[in-house]
Amino acid sequence: MGQPVREYLLTLCVTVAVTYLLTGPVRKFAIAAGAMPEIRARDVHREPTPRLGGIAMFGGLCAGLLVADHLQNLNGVFELSNEPRALLSGAALIWLVGVLDDKFEIDALIKLGAQMISAGVMVMQGLTILWLPIPFIGTVSLTQWQGNLLTVALVVITINAVNFCDGLDGLAAGMVCIAAAAFFMYSYRIWYGYGIEAAAPATLFAAILMGMCLGFLPHNMHPARIFMGDSGSMLIGLVLAAGAISITGQVDPDAMALWAGGERNATHAMLPVFIPLLMPLTIIALPAADLVLAIVRRTWNGQSPFAADRGHLHHRLLEIGHSHSRAVLIMYFWSALIAFGAVAYSVNSTSMWIVLAIAALSGVGLLLLLLPRFTPRAPQWAEGMVPPRYRHAERDAEEAAREAVGAGAPGAGQDAEPEPAGLLVGGVSGVNGATAVGPRSRFPDRRKAGSPR
């Protein structure tokens, strides 16, 4: 195969265009079909918003695969591997279940079973983990059952981790897009840099996944006009898992011929291979951490691990004073730092500059987290040139209102509806902050009178 940079760019652009153009009609269809989730206590949006955005994303996936199949260099991916067909089969099944859930709110266990079946469909068509390169041990071949179980587990974990971060407008699509970009760089280097064509399917999956997210983001940024729903979050989670399975479990590190030059040189040479073994974890590091923390938090409180609450990372960012847009950008920053940091370290693990740069950027990220604690007040002569939150009058009024509410002053907050305390249970999962196997609350309608449905 030649160097298919232009063909990847064409595939990416077609996927972006199809997803973007389909999202508008899909939004109208979702409104007509009544796929509008009720406002729940844990949601940050206050107007009913249609979902089913996954329909447009699935259309972009199909368009990207169709275009790639007719390009000179990328056509070899379909001829030499059955993985694209395996991905399309599994994606179609999980997407269909997601569409039904967005409209009819199907049971959580049914969705969990559908995730496992979708992973099984991909396994049956060859998209499975065959071996694992283990540091200080080498390449370990897995039995058929070991590989199949590990594949199904990775797919289910990735799907639910992605769905966990679908709590703010544009958050899930943006984080997955960043992860896909980092994954594309890594897999393309393995394929073209080392000449290993087994990495070509993962490279194609990453390019198409970027296109799906980029095409949907303009419609989903704050304030979102449409949500991707479970039909979208489970779909992009499965595509992300498929790329990780392909590059990690089917590309043999021994084919990179890194063992020449003595044992010491081989150890340094293999570091770039072992470090990116964590790529499936680094690309979903924040969602996975949120998933683990939520399970521990809910179990500790005696609740079901699938019970919904407002304890996710993005909710905490809002609670400490970040705006919606700033919270999303902070999550983008940390996702990019982790994913691209791992890729940079895999390219040159001996460079101290990379480590120092990652450490410095981590410090910047911590400073961004603490911004609400250090909001400055502009001098009076400059108040007309800064946003209202930096002005003395507005800041004093806000602080007085907070003190009045905290002290229980008469009339303070009388028009506000009480927020239910504790974890929310019951029902089936929803969009924007629910897990793909978690419950959806059944609270009364919290919309104002006259709001559109």
mmCIF file of C-alpha atoms in Angstrom, residues 154 158 178-187 190 206 240-241 243-245 247-248 272-286 288 335-347:
data_model
loop_
_atom_site.group_PDB
_atom_site.id
_atom_site.type_symbol
_atom_site.label_atom_id
_atom_site.label_comp_id
_atom_site.label_asym_id
_atom_site.label_seq_id
_atom_site.Cartn_x
_atom_site.Cartn_y
_atom_site.Cartn_z
ATOM 1 C CA LEU A 154 -13.282 -4.307 26.910
ATOM 2 C CA THR A 158 -15.609 1.231 26.938
ATOM 3 C CA ILE A 178 -9.676 13.857 20.949
ATOM 4 C CA ALA A 179 -9.102 10.216 21.845
ATOM 5 C CA ALA A 180 -9.664 9.143 18.243
ATOM 6 C CA ALA A 181 -7.169 11.728 16.969
ATOM 7 C CA ALA A 182 -4.476 10.474 19.367
ATOM 8 C CA PHE A 183 -5.298 6.880 18.503
ATOM 9 C CA PHE A 184 -5.071 7.652 14.785
ATOM 10 C CA MET A 185 -1.568 9.059 15.209
ATOM 11 C CA TYR A 186 -0.428 5.995 17.135
ATOM 12 C CA SER A 187 -1.978 3.369 14.846
ATOM 13 C CA ILE A 190 2.524 1.422 13.664
ATOM 14 C CA ALA A 206 -10.017 6.082 14.226
ATOM 15 C CA LEU A 240 -13.513 3.189 20.005
ATOM 16 C CA ALA A 241 -13.269 -0.264 21.588
ATOM 17 C CA GLY A 243 -9.964 0.130 17.264
ATOM 18 C CA ALA A 244 -8.305 -0.599 20.595
ATOM 19 C CA ILE A 245 -8.938 -4.335 20.232
ATOM 20 C CA ILE A 247 -4.334 -2.523 17.418
ATOM 21 C CA THR A 248 -3.641 -4.143 20.796
ATOM 22 C CA PRO A 272 7.229 2.595 23.068
ATOM 23 C CA VAL A 273 5.366 -0.670 22.441
ATOM 24 C CA PHE A 274 4.518 -1.436 26.056
ATOM 25 C CA ILE A 275 3.499 2.122 26.980
ATOM 26 C CA PRO A 276 0.803 2.396 24.272
ATOM 27 C CA LEU A 277 -0.651 -0.903 25.464
ATOM 28 C CA LEU A 278 -2.365 1.451 27.873
ATOM 29 C CA MET A 279 -3.831 3.426 24.965
ATOM 30 C CA PRO A 280 -7.254 1.769 25.338
ATOM 31 C CA LEU A 281 -7.166 3.044 28.921
ATOM 32 C CA THR A 282 -5.596 6.444 28.284
ATOM 33 C CA ILE A 283 -8.120 7.363 25.615
ATOM 34 C CA ILE A 284 -10.944 6.747 28.077
ATOM 35 C CA ALA A 285 -8.957 7.571 31.216
ATOM 36 C CA LEU A 286 -11.323 10.247 32.504
ATOM 37 C CA ALA A 288 -13.086 5.167 33.148
ATOM 38 C CA SER A 335 -8.292 14.162 27.836
ATOM 39 C CA ALA A 336 -5.866 15.623 25.297
ATOM 40 C CA LEU A 337 -3.026 15.742 27.816
ATOM 41 C CA ILE A 338 -3.414 12.082 28.751
ATOM 42 C CA ALA A 339 -3.983 10.734 25.238
ATOM 43 C CA PHE A 340 -1.387 12.784 23.343
ATOM 44 C CA GLY A 341 1.058 12.497 26.238
ATOM 45 C CA ALA A 342 0.954 8.719 25.917
ATOM 46 C CA VAL A 343 1.478 8.957 22.151
ATOM 47 C CA ALA A 344 4.430 11.339 22.550
ATOM 48 C CA TYR A 345 6.030 9.090 25.150
ATOM 49 C CA SER A 346 5.600 6.088 22.861
ATOM 50 C CA VAL A 347 7.481 7.877 20.092
#
